Coordinates of C-alpha atoms in Angstrom, one line a residue:
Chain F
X1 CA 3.3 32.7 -26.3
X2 CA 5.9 34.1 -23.4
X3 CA 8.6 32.1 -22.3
X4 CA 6.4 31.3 -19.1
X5 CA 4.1 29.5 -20.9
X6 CA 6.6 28.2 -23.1
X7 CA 8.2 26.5 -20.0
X8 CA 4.4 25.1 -18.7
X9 CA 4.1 23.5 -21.7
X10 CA 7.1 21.9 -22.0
X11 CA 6.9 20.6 -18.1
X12 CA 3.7 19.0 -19.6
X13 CA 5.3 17.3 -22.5
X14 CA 7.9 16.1 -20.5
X15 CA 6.0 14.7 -17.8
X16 CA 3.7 13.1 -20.2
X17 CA 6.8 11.3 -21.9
X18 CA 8.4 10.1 -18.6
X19 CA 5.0 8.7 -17.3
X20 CA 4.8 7.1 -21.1
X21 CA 8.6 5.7 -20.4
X22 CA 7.5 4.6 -16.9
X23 CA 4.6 2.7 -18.2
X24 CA 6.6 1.0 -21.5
X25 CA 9.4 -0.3 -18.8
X26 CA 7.4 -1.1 -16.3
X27 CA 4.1 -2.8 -18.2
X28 CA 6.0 -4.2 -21.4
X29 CA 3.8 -7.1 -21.7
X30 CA 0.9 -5.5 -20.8
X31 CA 0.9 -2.2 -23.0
X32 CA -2.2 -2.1 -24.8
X33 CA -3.9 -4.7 -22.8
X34 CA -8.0 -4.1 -22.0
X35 CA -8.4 -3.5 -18.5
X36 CA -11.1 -6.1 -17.6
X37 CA -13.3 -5.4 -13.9
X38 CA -15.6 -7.9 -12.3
X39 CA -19.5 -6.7 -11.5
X40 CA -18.7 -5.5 -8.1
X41 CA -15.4 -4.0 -9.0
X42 CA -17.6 -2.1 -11.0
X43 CA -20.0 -1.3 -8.8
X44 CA -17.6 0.4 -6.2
X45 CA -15.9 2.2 -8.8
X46 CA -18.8 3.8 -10.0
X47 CA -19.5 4.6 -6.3
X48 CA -16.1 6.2 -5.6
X49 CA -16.7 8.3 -8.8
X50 CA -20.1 10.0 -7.4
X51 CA -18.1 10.1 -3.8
X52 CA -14.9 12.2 -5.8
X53 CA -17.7 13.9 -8.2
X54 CA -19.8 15.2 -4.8
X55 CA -16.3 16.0 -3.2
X56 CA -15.6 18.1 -5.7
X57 CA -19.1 20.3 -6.4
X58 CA -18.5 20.3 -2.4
X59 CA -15.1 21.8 -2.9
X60 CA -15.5 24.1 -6.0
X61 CA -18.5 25.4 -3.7
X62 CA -16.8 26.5 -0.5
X63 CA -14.1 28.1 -3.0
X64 CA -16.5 30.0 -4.3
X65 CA -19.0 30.8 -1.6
X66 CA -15.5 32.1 0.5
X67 CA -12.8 33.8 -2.4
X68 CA -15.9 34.8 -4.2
X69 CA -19.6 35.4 -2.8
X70 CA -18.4 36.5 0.5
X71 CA -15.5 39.2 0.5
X72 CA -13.5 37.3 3.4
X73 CA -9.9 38.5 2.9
X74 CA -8.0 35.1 1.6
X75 CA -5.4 35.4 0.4
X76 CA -4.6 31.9 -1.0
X77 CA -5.0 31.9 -5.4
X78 CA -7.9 30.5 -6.9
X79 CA -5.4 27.9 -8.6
X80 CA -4.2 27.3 -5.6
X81 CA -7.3 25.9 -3.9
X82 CA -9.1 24.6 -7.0
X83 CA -6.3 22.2 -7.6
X84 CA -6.6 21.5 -3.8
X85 CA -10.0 20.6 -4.5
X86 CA -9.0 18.3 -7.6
X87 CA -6.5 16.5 -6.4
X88 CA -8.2 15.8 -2.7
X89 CA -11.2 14.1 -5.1
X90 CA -9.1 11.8 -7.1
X91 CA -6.7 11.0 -3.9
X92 CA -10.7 10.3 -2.6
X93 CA -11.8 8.4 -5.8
X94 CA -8.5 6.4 -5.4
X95 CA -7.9 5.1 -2.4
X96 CA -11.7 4.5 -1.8
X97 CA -11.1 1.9 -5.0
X98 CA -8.0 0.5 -3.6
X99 CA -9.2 -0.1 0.2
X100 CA -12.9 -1.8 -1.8
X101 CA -10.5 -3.8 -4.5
X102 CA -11.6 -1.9 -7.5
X103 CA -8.9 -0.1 -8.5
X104 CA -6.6 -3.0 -9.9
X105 CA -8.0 -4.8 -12.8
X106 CA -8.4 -8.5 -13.0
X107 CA -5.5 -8.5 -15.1
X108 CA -2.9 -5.6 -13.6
X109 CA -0.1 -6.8 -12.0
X110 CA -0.3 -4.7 -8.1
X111 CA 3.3 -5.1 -7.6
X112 CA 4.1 -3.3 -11.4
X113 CA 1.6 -0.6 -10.2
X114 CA 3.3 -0.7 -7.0
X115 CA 6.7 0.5 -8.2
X116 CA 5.2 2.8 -11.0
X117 CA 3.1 4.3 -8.4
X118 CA 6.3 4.9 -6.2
X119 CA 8.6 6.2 -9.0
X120 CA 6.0 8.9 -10.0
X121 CA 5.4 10.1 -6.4
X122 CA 9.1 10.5 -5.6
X123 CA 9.4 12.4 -9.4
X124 CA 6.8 14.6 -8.0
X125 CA 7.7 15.1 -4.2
X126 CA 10.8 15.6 -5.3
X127 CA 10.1 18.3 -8.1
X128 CA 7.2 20.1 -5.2
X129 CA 10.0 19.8 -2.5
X130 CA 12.9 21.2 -4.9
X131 CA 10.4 24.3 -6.0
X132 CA 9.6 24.8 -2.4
X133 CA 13.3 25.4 -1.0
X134 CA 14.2 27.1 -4.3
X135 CA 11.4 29.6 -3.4
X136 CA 9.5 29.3 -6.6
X137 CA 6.4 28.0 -4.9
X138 CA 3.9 29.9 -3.6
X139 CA 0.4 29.5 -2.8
X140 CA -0.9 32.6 -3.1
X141 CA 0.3 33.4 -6.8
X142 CA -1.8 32.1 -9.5
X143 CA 0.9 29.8 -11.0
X144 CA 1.0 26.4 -9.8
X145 CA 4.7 25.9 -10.0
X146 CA 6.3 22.9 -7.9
X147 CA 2.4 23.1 -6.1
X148 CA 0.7 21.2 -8.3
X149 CA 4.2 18.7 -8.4
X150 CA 3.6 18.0 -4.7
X151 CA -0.2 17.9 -4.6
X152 CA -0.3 15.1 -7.5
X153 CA 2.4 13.5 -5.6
X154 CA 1.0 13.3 -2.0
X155 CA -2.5 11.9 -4.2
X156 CA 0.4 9.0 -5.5
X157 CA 1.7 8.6 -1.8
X158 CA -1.6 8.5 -0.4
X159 CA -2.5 5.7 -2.7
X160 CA 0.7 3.8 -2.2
X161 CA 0.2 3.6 1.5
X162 CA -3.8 2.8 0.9
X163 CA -2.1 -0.2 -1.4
X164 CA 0.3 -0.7 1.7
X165 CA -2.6 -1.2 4.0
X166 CA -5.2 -3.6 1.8
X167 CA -1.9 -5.5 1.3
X168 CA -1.7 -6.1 4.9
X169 CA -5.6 -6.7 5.8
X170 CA -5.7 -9.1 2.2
X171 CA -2.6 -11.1 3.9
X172 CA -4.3 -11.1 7.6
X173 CA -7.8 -12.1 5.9
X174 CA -6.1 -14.8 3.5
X175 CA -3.9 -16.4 7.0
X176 CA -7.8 -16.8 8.8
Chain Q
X1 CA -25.7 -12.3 6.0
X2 CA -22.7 -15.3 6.1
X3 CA -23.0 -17.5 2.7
X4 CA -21.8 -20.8 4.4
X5 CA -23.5 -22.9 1.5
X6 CA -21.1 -21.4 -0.6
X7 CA -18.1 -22.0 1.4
X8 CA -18.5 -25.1 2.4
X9 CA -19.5 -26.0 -1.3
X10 CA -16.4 -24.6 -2.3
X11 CA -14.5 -26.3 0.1
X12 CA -16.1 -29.9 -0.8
X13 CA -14.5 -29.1 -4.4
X14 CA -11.2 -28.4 -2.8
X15 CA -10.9 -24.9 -4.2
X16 CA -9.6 -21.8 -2.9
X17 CA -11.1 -18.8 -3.0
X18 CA -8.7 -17.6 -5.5
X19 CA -9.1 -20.8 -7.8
X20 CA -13.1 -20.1 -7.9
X21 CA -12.6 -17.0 -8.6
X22 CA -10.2 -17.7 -11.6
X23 CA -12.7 -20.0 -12.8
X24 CA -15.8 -17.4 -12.8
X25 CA -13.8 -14.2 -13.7
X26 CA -13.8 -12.5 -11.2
X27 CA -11.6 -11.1 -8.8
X28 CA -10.6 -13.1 -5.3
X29 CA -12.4 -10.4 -3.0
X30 CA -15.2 -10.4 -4.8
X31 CA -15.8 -14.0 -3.8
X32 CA -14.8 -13.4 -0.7
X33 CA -17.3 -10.5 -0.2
X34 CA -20.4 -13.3 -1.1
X35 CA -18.6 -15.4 1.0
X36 CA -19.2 -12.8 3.7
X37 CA -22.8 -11.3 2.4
X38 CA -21.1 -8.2 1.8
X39 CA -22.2 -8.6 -1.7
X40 CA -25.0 -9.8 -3.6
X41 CA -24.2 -10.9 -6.6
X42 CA -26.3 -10.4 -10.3
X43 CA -28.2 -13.8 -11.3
X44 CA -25.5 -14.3 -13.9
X45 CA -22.6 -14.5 -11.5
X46 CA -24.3 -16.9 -8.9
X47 CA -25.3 -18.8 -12.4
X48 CA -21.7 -19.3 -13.1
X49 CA -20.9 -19.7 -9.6
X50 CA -23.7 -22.7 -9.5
X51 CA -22.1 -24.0 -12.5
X52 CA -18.3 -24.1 -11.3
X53 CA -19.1 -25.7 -8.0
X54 CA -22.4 -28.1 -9.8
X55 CA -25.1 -26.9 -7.5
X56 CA -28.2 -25.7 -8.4
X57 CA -29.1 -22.2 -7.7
X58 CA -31.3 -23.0 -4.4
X59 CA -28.9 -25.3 -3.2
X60 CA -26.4 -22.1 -2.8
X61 CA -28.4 -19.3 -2.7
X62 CA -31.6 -19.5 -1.6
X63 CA -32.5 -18.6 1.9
X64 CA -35.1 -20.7 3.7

């Protein structure tokens, strides 16, 4: 193993710990807690997972079919776009389940989720932004360094603002 | 289509959306979503439904 992938794994291990840290702080109480969905909470997520799952055979298609059926001269990696594709379906799957209320359980606390939702889109902004301007990021190389950081992180702030928004319509619903 | 039998059913009980919802366990919107006829709910929800606010099944549900 080269020092590279040395470094890859370790980025893993420590975001895994953080998000475990995150999660303890945030969620004490509520650490090993079932999460527990309604029928039509159900129902929707199931539908957002066959809108994410079609998003992505969509996207993993037009990847190929461009980079490699055709010979068109792209020069964007195939890491590159295939995250692209991954992260745009579960930034699909989850906001479609926040703006149809089934992406909270019956039991999660939203403002909890709220925070730990923030903290870990900041973390990751921050981490894509910092790779960006320190010129280790680049889209057409086939490492994901800092690229993947800020994908996953405008998937957490596209949530937080689909959580922003719900908020607002539950409020205006709950006033009439 | 609107479920007004529901609401105002609801409403006779004095319960909020939210305290119907606790009682049937399920979420707010979700009630709100019958409410509205966005959602049709399984036999066993509008069961417990009928049973939280004492109605019978027609008396909430059935279209004439």
């Amino acid at each position: 193993m080269n020092y590279y992938n040395l470094g890859v794994l370790s980025g893993i291990i420590v975001g895994l710990i953080i998000v475990a840290l995150v999660k303890i702080i945030i969620f004490k109480k509520d650490v090993g807690k079932k999460d527990e969905y309604d029928e039509r909470q159900e129902l929707l997520r199931n539908r957002g997972f066959k809108y994410a799952y079609f998003s992505t055979l969509i996207g993993l298609g037009v990847v190929f079919l461009f980079k490699g059926v055709f010979d068109f001269n792209i020069t964007l990696s195939y890491s590159f776009m295939i995250s692209t594709v991954m992260f745009l379906s579960l930034g699909i799957y989850v906001v479609y389940c926040i703006m149809h209320d089934a992406y909270f359980s019956l039991t999660s606390n939203r403002t909890k989720f709220g925070i730990m939702m923030t903290v870990l889109s900041l973390f990751n902004l921050a981490s894509g932004i910092i790779a960006i301007v320190n010129g280790h990021a680049d889209i057409h190389s086939e490492s994901l360094a800092g690229i993947a950081n800020l994908e996953c992180g405008l998937v957490f702030l596209a949530a937080g603002l689909a959580m922003f928004i719900k908020n607002k319509m539950d409020k205006k619903e709950e006033e009439e | 289509m609107k479920n007004l039998r529901l609401k105002s059913a609801r409403a006779a009980k004095d319960l909020s959306q939210d305290d119907l919802a606790k009682i049937v366990g399920v979420s707010r919107q979700t009630i709100s979503a019958i409410e509205k006829g966005d959602y049709n709910p399984t036999v066993n929800l509008c069961i417990a439904i009928c049973k939280a606010l004492d109605k019978t099944l027609d008396q909430l549900f059935w279209e004439e």
